[in-house]
């Protein structure tokens, strides 16, 4: 199935990094690309995402907390309906990222559950939610966002993804489970009109978050 590609303007000042190395032989063998780091991710428009959702057998959306997350809504519109990620929704609002994640994107969001936030050191989340910690909170949250769209089948063992924060996360695939750093994806492929969300069981902390 042919997907429609287009350029996307991102409200966040970050871009995917891709490293490729070209090798050539005198006998004109095919040039190969090294893909040990993040490959360039093609963005797609909302119509293509809706088609993808139907192709994956999920035309009515993915169920999260008993509510269907449907591809006609954006990431934030779907997230506010899921009770298990209400802490994340409040944090996104406190960091003034709601407007960005409601924008055209596309984005890939690794969404920690409420239980994941409880696992943080005592008082850490309360500290991050203070007005004076807004930039620090934004740094943690943008470490959960990739500029571009990645469904579960795009995530490969050993892959490194550059986040909007600028730091990288590592993908591990073991025993059918997909992990982002030390967090396991619990609910994959929650397709929205402006990207895709994967619900995870731990908060991703960038290097030296000092929370």
PDB file of N, CA, C and O in Angstrom, residues 91-97 123-142 209-211:
ATOM      1  N   UNK A  91       1.038  16.597  33.570  1.00  0.00           N
ATOM      2  CA  UNK A  91       2.415  17.057  33.397  1.00  0.00           C
ATOM      3  C   UNK A  91       2.592  17.771  32.058  1.00  0.00           C
ATOM      4  O   UNK A  91       3.271  18.801  31.980  1.00  0.00           O
ATOM      5  N   UNK A  92       1.996  17.233  31.028  1.00  0.00           N
ATOM      6  CA  UNK A  92       2.068  17.859  29.703  1.00  0.00           C
ATOM      7  C   UNK A  92       1.457  19.260  29.744  1.00  0.00           C
ATOM      8  O   UNK A  92       1.992  20.208  29.169  1.00  0.00           O
ATOM      9  N   UNK A  93       0.348  19.389  30.465  1.00  0.00           N
ATOM     10  CA  UNK A  93      -0.292  20.693  30.598  1.00  0.00           C
ATOM     11  C   UNK A  93       0.591  21.659  31.376  1.00  0.00           C
ATOM     12  O   UNK A  93       0.750  22.824  30.985  1.00  0.00           O
ATOM     13  N   UNK A  94       1.196  21.179  32.470  1.00  0.00           N
ATOM     14  CA  UNK A  94       2.060  22.031  33.297  1.00  0.00           C
ATOM     15  C   UNK A  94       3.288  22.505  32.528  1.00  0.00           C
ATOM     16  O   UNK A  94       3.798  23.599  32.769  1.00  0.00           O
ATOM     17  N   UNK A  95       3.752  21.688  31.583  1.00  0.00           N
ATOM     18  CA  UNK A  95       4.936  22.040  30.790  1.00  0.00           C
ATOM     19  C   UNK A  95       4.577  22.801  29.521  1.00  0.00           C
ATOM     20  O   UNK A  95       5.451  23.123  28.709  1.00  0.00           O
ATOM     21  N   UNK A  96       3.293  23.094  29.344  1.00  0.00           N
ATOM     22  CA  UNK A  96       2.809  23.809  28.156  1.00  0.00           C
ATOM     23  C   UNK A  96       3.144  23.074  26.863  1.00  0.00           C
ATOM     24  O   UNK A  96       3.475  23.698  25.844  1.00  0.00           O
ATOM     25  N   UNK A  97       3.049  21.750  26.878  1.00  0.00           N
ATOM     26  CA  UNK A  97       3.320  20.956  25.682  1.00  0.00           C
ATOM     27  C   UNK A  97       2.033  20.443  25.028  1.00  0.00           C
ATOM     28  O   UNK A  97       2.097  19.811  23.979  1.00  0.00           O
ATOM     29  N   UNK A 123       8.631  12.517  46.185  1.00  0.00           N
ATOM     30  CA  UNK A 123       8.656  13.965  46.043  1.00  0.00           C
ATOM     31  C   UNK A 123       9.163  14.459  44.705  1.00  0.00           C
ATOM     32  O   UNK A 123       9.075  15.655  44.409  1.00  0.00           O
ATOM     33  N   UNK A 124       9.677  13.541  43.862  1.00  0.00           N
ATOM     34  CA  UNK A 124      10.260  13.962  42.577  1.00  0.00           C
ATOM     35  C   UNK A 124       9.213  14.574  41.659  1.00  0.00           C
ATOM     36  O   UNK A 124       9.433  15.641  41.071  1.00  0.00           O
ATOM     37  N   UNK A 125       8.068  13.921  41.544  1.00  0.00           N
ATOM     38  CA  UNK A 125       7.046  14.424  40.632  1.00  0.00           C
ATOM     39  C   UNK A 125       6.470  15.737  41.133  1.00  0.00           C
ATOM     40  O   UNK A 125       6.229  16.660  40.354  1.00  0.00           O
ATOM     41  N   UNK A 126       6.260  15.833  42.439  1.00  0.00           N
ATOM     42  CA  UNK A 126       5.742  17.080  43.003  1.00  0.00           C
ATOM     43  C   UNK A 126       6.706  18.231  42.727  1.00  0.00           C
ATOM     44  O   UNK A 126       6.289  19.354  42.407  1.00  0.00           O
ATOM     45  N   UNK A 127       7.986  17.933  42.807  1.00  0.00           N
ATOM     46  CA  UNK A 127       8.990  18.951  42.527  1.00  0.00           C
ATOM     47  C   UNK A 127       8.970  19.385  41.070  1.00  0.00           C
ATOM     48  O   UNK A 127       9.088  20.575  40.765  1.00  0.00           O
ATOM     49  N   UNK A 128       8.813  18.419  40.184  1.00  0.00           N
ATOM     50  CA  UNK A 128       8.791  18.727  38.751  1.00  0.00           C
ATOM     51  C   UNK A 128       7.561  19.552  38.366  1.00  0.00           C
ATOM     52  O   UNK A 128       7.598  20.322  37.399  1.00  0.00           O
ATOM     53  N   UNK A 129       6.473  19.388  39.105  1.00  0.00           N
ATOM     54  CA  UNK A 129       5.230  20.076  38.769  1.00  0.00           C
ATOM     55  C   UNK A 129       5.196  21.519  39.266  1.00  0.00           C
ATOM     56  O   UNK A 129       4.268  22.268  38.956  1.00  0.00           O
ATOM     57  N   UNK A 130       6.209  21.930  40.018  1.00  0.00           N
ATOM     58  CA  UNK A 130       6.257  23.311  40.489  1.00  0.00           C
ATOM     59  C   UNK A 130       6.558  24.252  39.320  1.00  0.00           C
ATOM     60  O   UNK A 130       7.316  23.896  38.411  1.00  0.00           O
ATOM     61  N   UNK A 131       5.980  25.447  39.326  1.00  0.00           N
ATOM     62  CA  UNK A 131       6.203  26.400  38.227  1.00  0.00           C
ATOM     63  C   UNK A 131       7.672  26.660  37.942  1.00  0.00           C
ATOM     64  O   UNK A 131       8.080  26.797  36.782  1.00  0.00           O
ATOM     65  N   UNK A 132       8.492  26.715  38.991  1.00  0.00           N
ATOM     66  CA  UNK A 132       9.910  27.003  38.784  1.00  0.00           C
ATOM     67  C   UNK A 132      10.667  25.831  38.157  1.00  0.00           C
ATOM     68  O   UNK A 132      11.819  25.988  37.721  1.00  0.00           O
ATOM     69  N   UNK A 133      10.021  24.667  38.092  1.00  0.00           N
ATOM     70  CA  UNK A 133      10.661  23.482  37.497  1.00  0.00           C
ATOM     71  C   UNK A 133      10.139  23.192  36.093  1.00  0.00           C
ATOM     72  O   UNK A 133      10.368  22.112  35.549  1.00  0.00           O
ATOM     73  N   UNK A 134       9.475  24.159  35.512  1.00  0.00           N
ATOM     74  CA  UNK A 134       8.819  23.948  34.218  1.00  0.00           C
ATOM     75  C   UNK A 134       9.783  23.464  33.136  1.00  0.00           C
ATOM     76  O   UNK A 134       9.489  22.522  32.392  1.00  0.00           O
ATOM     77  N   UNK A 135      10.948  24.090  33.028  1.00  0.00           N
ATOM     78  CA  UNK A 135      11.895  23.707  31.983  1.00  0.00           C
ATOM     79  C   UNK A 135      12.451  22.308  32.230  1.00  0.00           C
ATOM     80  O   UNK A 135      12.675  21.536  31.298  1.00  0.00           O
ATOM     81  N   UNK A 136      12.663  21.964  33.504  1.00  0.00           N
ATOM     82  CA  UNK A 136      13.152  20.629  33.845  1.00  0.00           C
ATOM     83  C   UNK A 136      12.100  19.579  33.499  1.00  0.00           C
ATOM     84  O   UNK A 136      12.405  18.518  32.947  1.00  0.00           O
ATOM     85  N   UNK A 137      10.834  19.894  33.816  1.00  0.00           N
ATOM     86  CA  UNK A 137       9.724  18.993  33.483  1.00  0.00           C
ATOM     87  C   UNK A 137       9.621  18.815  31.978  1.00  0.00           C
ATOM     88  O   UNK A 137       9.447  17.692  31.479  1.00  0.00           O
ATOM     89  N   UNK A 138       9.762  19.910  31.258  1.00  0.00           N
ATOM     90  CA  UNK A 138       9.705  19.835  29.796  1.00  0.00           C
ATOM     91  C   UNK A 138      10.816  18.945  29.254  1.00  0.00           C
ATOM     92  O   UNK A 138      10.610  18.165  28.314  1.00  0.00           O
ATOM     93  N   UNK A 139      12.000  19.026  29.860  1.00  0.00           N
ATOM     94  CA  UNK A 139      13.112  18.189  29.425  1.00  0.00           C
ATOM     95  C   UNK A 139      12.836  16.711  29.618  1.00  0.00           C
ATOM     96  O   UNK A 139      13.181  15.888  28.764  1.00  0.00           O
ATOM     97  N   UNK A 140      12.196  16.364  30.751  1.00  0.00           N
ATOM     98  CA  UNK A 140      11.845  14.965  31.004  1.00  0.00           C
ATOM     99  C   UNK A 140      10.776  14.503  30.021  1.00  0.00           C
ATOM    100  O   UNK A 140      10.871  13.412  29.439  1.00  0.00           O
ATOM    101  N   UNK A 141       9.760  15.306  29.818  1.00  0.00           N
ATOM    102  CA  UNK A 141       8.655  14.897  28.943  1.00  0.00           C
ATOM    103  C   UNK A 141       9.084  14.773  27.486  1.00  0.00           C
ATOM    104  O   UNK A 141       8.669  13.840  26.783  1.00  0.00           O
ATOM    105  N   UNK A 142       9.913  15.692  27.016  1.00  0.00           N
ATOM    106  CA  UNK A 142      10.330  15.612  25.615  1.00  0.00           C
ATOM    107  C   UNK A 142      11.285  14.438  25.369  1.00  0.00           C
ATOM    108  O   UNK A 142      11.524  14.059  24.224  1.00  0.00           O
ATOM    109  N   UNK A 209      19.063  13.814  34.890  1.00  0.00           N
ATOM    110  CA  UNK A 209      17.869  14.663  34.944  1.00  0.00           C
ATOM    111  C   UNK A 209      17.808  15.533  36.192  1.00  0.00           C
ATOM    112  O   UNK A 209      17.138  16.540  36.225  1.00  0.00           O
ATOM    113  N   UNK A 210      18.523  15.116  37.265  1.00  0.00           N
ATOM    114  CA  UNK A 210      18.581  15.902  38.498  1.00  0.00           C
ATOM    115  C   UNK A 210      17.195  16.237  39.029  1.00  0.00           C
ATOM    116  O   UNK A 210      16.858  17.378  39.306  1.00  0.00           O
ATOM    117  N   UNK A 211      16.359  15.176  39.166  1.00  0.00           N
ATOM    118  CA  UNK A 211      15.013  15.415  39.671  1.00  0.00           C
ATOM    119  C   UNK A 211      14.933  15.131  41.167  1.00  0.00           C
ATOM    120  O   UNK A 211      15.792  14.461  41.727  1.00  0.00           O
TER     121      UNK A 211
END
